[in-house]
Structures are given as structure tokens and as C-alpha cells.
Short mmCIF file of C-alpha atoms in Angstrom, two decimals:
data_model
loop_
_atom_site.label_atom_id
_atom_site.label_comp_id
_atom_site.label_asym_id
_atom_site.label_seq_id
_atom_site.Cartn_x
_atom_site.Cartn_y
_atom_site.Cartn_z
CA ASP M 5 23.22 -11.38 -3.57
CA ALA M 6 19.43 -11.21 -3.72
CA ASP M 7 17.89 -10.70 -7.17
CA VAL M 8 15.20 -8.32 -5.88
CA THR M 9 16.10 -5.96 -3.07
CA GLN M 10 13.98 -3.50 -1.15
CA THR M 11 15.04 -0.60 1.02
CA PRO M 12 14.37 0.09 3.79
CA ARG M 13 13.37 -3.25 5.28
CA ASN M 14 11.62 -1.60 8.19
CA ARG M 15 10.37 1.95 8.64
CA ILE M 16 8.40 3.75 11.31
CA THR M 17 7.07 7.16 10.40
CA LYS M 18 4.47 9.68 11.46
CA THR M 19 1.19 10.68 9.90
CA GLY M 20 1.65 13.26 7.15
CA LYS M 21 5.26 12.40 6.33
CA ARG M 22 6.41 11.61 2.81
CA ILE M 23 7.90 8.15 2.47
CA MET M 24 9.69 6.45 -0.41
CA LEU M 25 10.20 2.71 -0.68
CA GLU M 26 12.77 1.58 -3.19
CA CYS M 27 13.09 -1.60 -5.20
CA SER M 28 16.02 -2.77 -7.31
CA GLN M 29 16.40 -5.93 -9.34
CA THR M 30 19.27 -7.66 -11.07
CA LYS M 31 17.15 -10.20 -12.94
CA GLY M 32 16.88 -8.07 -16.08
CA HIS M 33 13.09 -8.28 -16.01
CA ASP M 34 10.95 -5.71 -17.75
CA ARG M 35 7.92 -5.99 -15.50
CA MET M 36 7.85 -4.69 -11.94
CA TYR M 37 5.08 -4.53 -9.36
CA TRP M 38 4.25 -3.13 -5.96
CA TYR M 39 1.94 -5.06 -3.61
CA ARG M 40 0.63 -4.40 -0.18
CA GLN M 41 -0.08 -7.15 2.37
CA ASP M 42 -2.46 -6.64 5.27
CA PRO M 43 -3.22 -9.37 7.81
CA GLY M 44 -6.09 -11.55 6.63
CA LEU M 45 -6.29 -9.87 3.23
CA GLY M 46 -3.51 -11.46 1.22
CA LEU M 47 -1.55 -9.33 -1.24
CA ARG M 48 -3.13 -6.56 -3.26
CA LEU M 49 -1.65 -4.82 -6.28
CA ILE M 50 -0.85 -1.12 -5.92
CA TYR M 51 0.97 -0.27 -9.18
CA TYR M 52 2.71 -2.12 -11.96
CA SER M 53 5.07 -1.22 -14.78
CA PHE M 54 5.77 -3.11 -17.98
CA ASP M 55 8.72 -0.88 -18.89
CA VAL M 56 10.18 2.51 -18.03
CA LYS M 57 7.49 4.38 -19.96
CA ASP M 58 4.54 2.17 -19.03
CA ILE M 59 3.13 2.59 -15.53
CA ASN M 60 -0.33 1.47 -14.52
CA LYS M 61 -2.57 1.66 -11.49
CA GLY M 62 -3.49 -1.51 -9.71
CA GLU M 63 -6.32 -2.40 -7.41
CA ILE M 64 -5.49 0.04 -4.59
CA SER M 65 -3.45 2.96 -5.97
CA ASP M 66 -5.10 5.80 -4.04
CA GLY M 67 -2.61 7.53 -1.75
CA TYR M 68 0.40 6.11 -3.59
CA SER M 69 2.59 7.11 -6.51
CA VAL M 70 5.44 5.36 -8.29
CA SER M 71 8.48 6.12 -10.36
CA ARG M 72 10.31 3.77 -12.73
CA GLN M 73 13.73 5.37 -12.85
CA ALA M 74 15.31 2.62 -14.91
CA GLN M 75 14.58 -0.93 -15.96
CA ALA M 76 16.05 -2.12 -12.68
CA LYS M 77 14.48 0.41 -10.29
CA PHE M 78 10.89 0.97 -9.24
CA SER M 79 10.04 3.24 -6.31
CA LEU M 80 6.80 3.59 -4.36
CA SER M 81 5.95 6.87 -2.63
CA LEU M 82 3.43 7.73 0.02
CA GLU M 83 3.02 11.49 -0.36
CA SER M 84 1.35 11.95 3.02
CA ALA M 85 1.37 8.77 5.06
CA ILE M 86 -1.67 7.78 7.10
CA PRO M 87 -2.02 5.04 9.74
CA ASN M 88 -4.09 2.71 7.53
CA GLN M 89 -1.11 2.49 5.19
CA THR M 90 0.65 0.48 7.85
CA ALA M 91 1.39 -2.79 6.07
CA LEU M 92 4.00 -5.07 4.57
CA TYR M 93 4.98 -3.87 1.10
CA PHE M 94 6.40 -6.16 -1.57
CA CYS M 95 8.11 -5.41 -4.83
CA ALA M 96 8.03 -8.11 -7.49
CA THR M 97 9.38 -8.66 -10.99
CA SER M 98 8.56 -10.94 -13.90
CA ASP M 99 10.02 -11.60 -17.31
CA LEU M 100 8.32 -10.48 -20.49
CA GLU M 101 9.50 -13.57 -22.34
CA GLY M 102 7.12 -16.50 -22.09
CA GLY M 103 3.99 -14.45 -21.79
CA PRO M 104 1.84 -13.54 -18.79
CA TRP M 105 2.15 -16.88 -17.02
CA ASN M 106 5.65 -16.35 -15.79
CA GLU M 107 6.08 -16.46 -12.06
CA GLN M 108 6.69 -13.26 -10.19
CA PHE M 109 9.81 -12.99 -8.07
CA PHE M 110 9.31 -11.12 -4.84
CA GLY M 111 11.62 -8.94 -2.83
CA PRO M 112 12.00 -9.50 0.92
CA GLY M 113 9.36 -6.91 1.82
CA THR M 114 9.33 -3.58 3.65
CA ARG M 115 7.45 -3.37 6.92
CA LEU M 116 6.01 0.13 7.20
CA THR M 117 4.38 1.49 10.35
CA VAL M 118 2.62 4.85 10.27
CA LEU M 119 1.94 6.30 13.72
CA ALA T 138 -13.22 -10.14 -12.31
CA GLN T 139 -11.22 -12.82 -10.61
CA LYS T 140 -11.52 -14.20 -7.13
CA ILE T 141 -9.48 -16.69 -5.13
CA THR T 142 -10.96 -18.39 -2.06
CA GLN T 143 -8.92 -20.20 0.55
CA THR T 144 -11.35 -21.50 3.12
CA GLN T 145 -8.85 -22.85 5.65
CA PRO T 146 -7.39 -20.05 7.78
CA GLY T 147 -5.19 -22.57 9.59
CA MET T 148 -4.18 -26.20 9.22
CA PHE T 149 -2.20 -28.64 11.32
CA VAL T 150 -0.35 -31.67 10.01
CA GLN T 151 1.86 -34.26 11.61
CA GLU T 152 5.45 -34.35 10.43
CA LYS T 153 5.97 -36.81 7.53
CA GLU T 154 2.25 -36.84 6.72
CA ALA T 155 0.69 -35.38 3.56
CA VAL T 156 -1.54 -32.33 3.67
CA THR T 157 -3.89 -30.68 1.19
CA LEU T 158 -4.47 -26.93 1.15
CA ASP T 159 -7.67 -25.91 -0.58
CA CYS T 160 -8.03 -23.23 -3.23
CA THR T 161 -11.05 -22.44 -5.36
CA TYR T 162 -11.19 -19.72 -7.95
CA ASP T 163 -13.70 -17.83 -9.99
CA THR T 164 -13.01 -16.33 -13.39
CA SER T 165 -14.67 -15.84 -16.73
CA ASP T 166 -11.34 -16.16 -18.54
CA GLN T 167 -10.72 -19.23 -20.68
CA SER T 168 -6.96 -18.97 -20.35
CA TYR T 169 -5.37 -18.37 -16.98
CA GLY T 170 -2.59 -19.48 -14.68
CA LEU T 171 -2.69 -20.68 -11.08
CA PHE T 172 0.19 -20.25 -8.64
CA TRP T 173 1.06 -21.21 -5.10
CA TYR T 174 3.43 -19.17 -2.94
CA LYS T 175 4.87 -19.91 0.49
CA GLN T 176 5.49 -17.17 3.05
CA PRO T 177 7.60 -18.23 6.07
CA SER T 178 7.57 -16.20 9.25
CA SER T 179 10.54 -14.24 7.91
CA GLY T 180 8.14 -12.67 5.41
CA GLU T 181 9.52 -13.42 1.97
CA MET T 182 7.28 -14.82 -0.77
CA ILE T 183 8.58 -18.05 -2.30
CA PHE T 184 7.14 -19.42 -5.54
CA LEU T 185 6.22 -23.11 -5.27
CA ILE T 186 4.28 -24.32 -8.28
CA TYR T 187 2.33 -23.24 -11.37
CA GLN T 188 -0.58 -24.74 -13.33
CA GLY T 189 -1.86 -23.44 -16.65
CA SER T 190 -5.56 -23.72 -17.40
CA TYR T 191 -4.87 -25.74 -20.55
CA ASP T 192 -2.36 -28.07 -18.94
CA GLU T 193 -3.80 -31.57 -19.00
CA GLN T 194 -1.53 -32.98 -16.35
CA ASN T 195 -1.33 -31.82 -12.76
CA ALA T 196 1.82 -29.87 -11.99
CA THR T 197 4.41 -31.35 -9.66
CA GLU T 198 7.55 -29.87 -8.13
CA GLY T 199 9.37 -32.15 -5.72
CA ARG T 200 7.12 -32.67 -2.69
CA TYR T 201 4.54 -30.22 -4.03
CA SER T 202 1.77 -31.16 -6.41
CA LEU T 203 -1.23 -29.25 -7.61
CA ASN T 204 -4.55 -31.09 -7.78
CA PHE T 205 -6.22 -29.18 -10.61
CA GLN T 206 -9.91 -29.81 -11.20
CA LYS T 207 -10.96 -27.36 -13.87
CA ALA T 208 -14.67 -28.17 -13.87
CA ARG T 209 -14.83 -27.58 -10.14
CA LYS T 210 -12.53 -24.55 -10.39
CA SER T 211 -10.24 -25.86 -7.73
CA ALA T 212 -6.44 -25.88 -7.53
CA ASN T 213 -5.49 -27.57 -4.28
CA LEU T 214 -1.87 -27.78 -3.16
CA VAL T 215 -0.71 -31.15 -1.87
CA ILE T 216 2.46 -31.31 0.22
CA SER T 217 3.76 -34.81 0.71
CA ALA T 218 5.94 -35.93 3.62
CA SER T 219 5.57 -32.68 5.57
CA GLN T 220 8.65 -31.23 7.22
CA LEU T 221 8.96 -28.77 10.09
CA GLY T 222 10.24 -26.21 7.60
CA ASP T 223 6.93 -26.35 5.78
CA SER T 224 5.30 -24.36 8.59
CA ALA T 225 4.32 -21.11 6.90
CA MET T 226 1.52 -19.16 5.24
CA TYR T 227 0.52 -20.48 1.84
CA PHE T 228 -1.12 -18.30 -0.79
CA CYS T 229 -2.99 -19.38 -3.88
CA ALA T 230 -3.00 -16.85 -6.73
CA MET T 231 -4.13 -16.59 -10.32
CA ARG T 232 -3.41 -14.53 -13.42
CA GLY T 233 -5.67 -13.96 -16.37
CA PRO T 234 -6.81 -11.30 -18.81
CA SER T 235 -9.53 -10.01 -16.50
CA GLY T 236 -7.35 -9.83 -13.41
CA ALA T 237 -6.63 -6.61 -11.58
CA GLY T 238 -4.50 -4.62 -13.97
CA SER T 239 -4.87 -7.33 -16.60
CA TYR T 240 -2.74 -10.43 -16.19
CA GLN T 241 -1.67 -9.44 -12.71
CA LEU T 242 -1.74 -11.77 -9.75
CA THR T 243 -4.91 -12.00 -7.68
CA PHE T 244 -4.20 -13.56 -4.28
CA GLY T 245 -6.29 -15.48 -1.80
CA LYS T 246 -6.17 -14.67 1.91
CA GLY T 247 -3.85 -17.52 2.70
CA THR T 248 -3.73 -20.64 4.86
CA LYS T 249 -1.40 -20.92 7.83
CA LEU T 250 0.12 -24.39 7.97
CA SER T 251 1.66 -25.68 11.15
CA VAL T 252 3.67 -28.91 11.09
CA ILE T 253 3.67 -30.78 14.38
CA PRO T 254 6.74 -32.85 15.34
#
């Protein structure tokens, strides 16, 4: 079984709809992240969480919100989806032990299309 | 602020040959980490190799090595003996205190590598 899972893997929705992307991990990591990938732009950080009570905005948080329901679960919401939020979304985790240089483990990605 | 530059949008390499993917970075941090990730057409992000700014030796992981030149702020990925399965997008990334969200990964735009049989 995959260590970091994302649901759904693909989603097509309409402008104005509320969408939730879910991420679960079995690695026991404290830190979780949401990234967005657009063609030609690499990955950009949306939100990150160091533990259940510590949630922080990343580079491009406008239009998004998150919820850390438990150590293992981190959800990303688009309250009112718009077409320029069409992208590939990744969840990632990293361990607190060993400091900030630990690699991040990525989920398989969710491909979101907003019509 | 941190910035990663990958100047090669696409690269071709003959199977079994070596290839170097370029990465330059800009940061005011003294301590930072450099990472390379591979993204196949299936979309997942696969960690390849890591180099710390204070590491004196270049990192190696199997067929992957990182040519780290601190003074030039470059962290090029070298893939030896290319295989067809190496065809993918490759991303250079860094983490440091001044990164977006502090210590979070800043990514370059990627290089698409195509291995020719």
C-alpha cells in the first residue's frame, strides 16, 4: 500500500463549486504539505502543517483552505473553484526528526479540472 | 528569497550515455539543502538525491550523482548509463530558512529528459 494517498485522483468540476481534496499518510510524519503544479511553473507551495495545531500559508494560498484533521490527514478545499485552479495537486509529508533537510514524500497527485 | 533556475526545458540523450541536467540556485542562506526529483509521465514525484550545503563530498545514489559547486551556486544532476526508464521530467529544488514558508521546498521549472534507444 502507498504511504501517501490522495483522493480523488481525478476530478472535473464546474466554476463556483466547492471541492475537497484529501490526503492520508501512513508514514507517521508530523509535517504535511499541499503543492500545486502548473505546466512550465514547477511545484508551488499552497499550505503546510507542522502538526495538527500548526497550519501555515505557503506561496499561493489565496482561494484555498486546509484542515488537519489528524496527524495522518490533511485536506485541501477550494471554496469556490475557478478555472485557473485547474492544475495537478500534490500532497507531501516529511519527518520532523533529522531537521529541515529531510526529503519530502509525495502522494500520487490529484488532477483537477475546473470548467 | 530563494530561486531555482533550470535552463534546459528539454534534453535528449542516447541510451547508455551519461547526461547532465543543469540547476543553479540563488539564496542568501548559509545553510540549505538541494534536492532532485523525477516525475515520470504517470505524474508521481520520486526523490532521487540530496546535497547539503556543508557537505564536502558530492552526493551519489546509484546511477545518480550531484555535481555541487557551491561558489558557482550550481547543483547539476548527472545520470550515468541512461536507460529508457529515465525519460521523465526532472526537478531541482532547495530548502533553507528563507524559503517560502521557511524551510519549505522551492522548485525549479523542470527539465524534460528523453532517452533515445
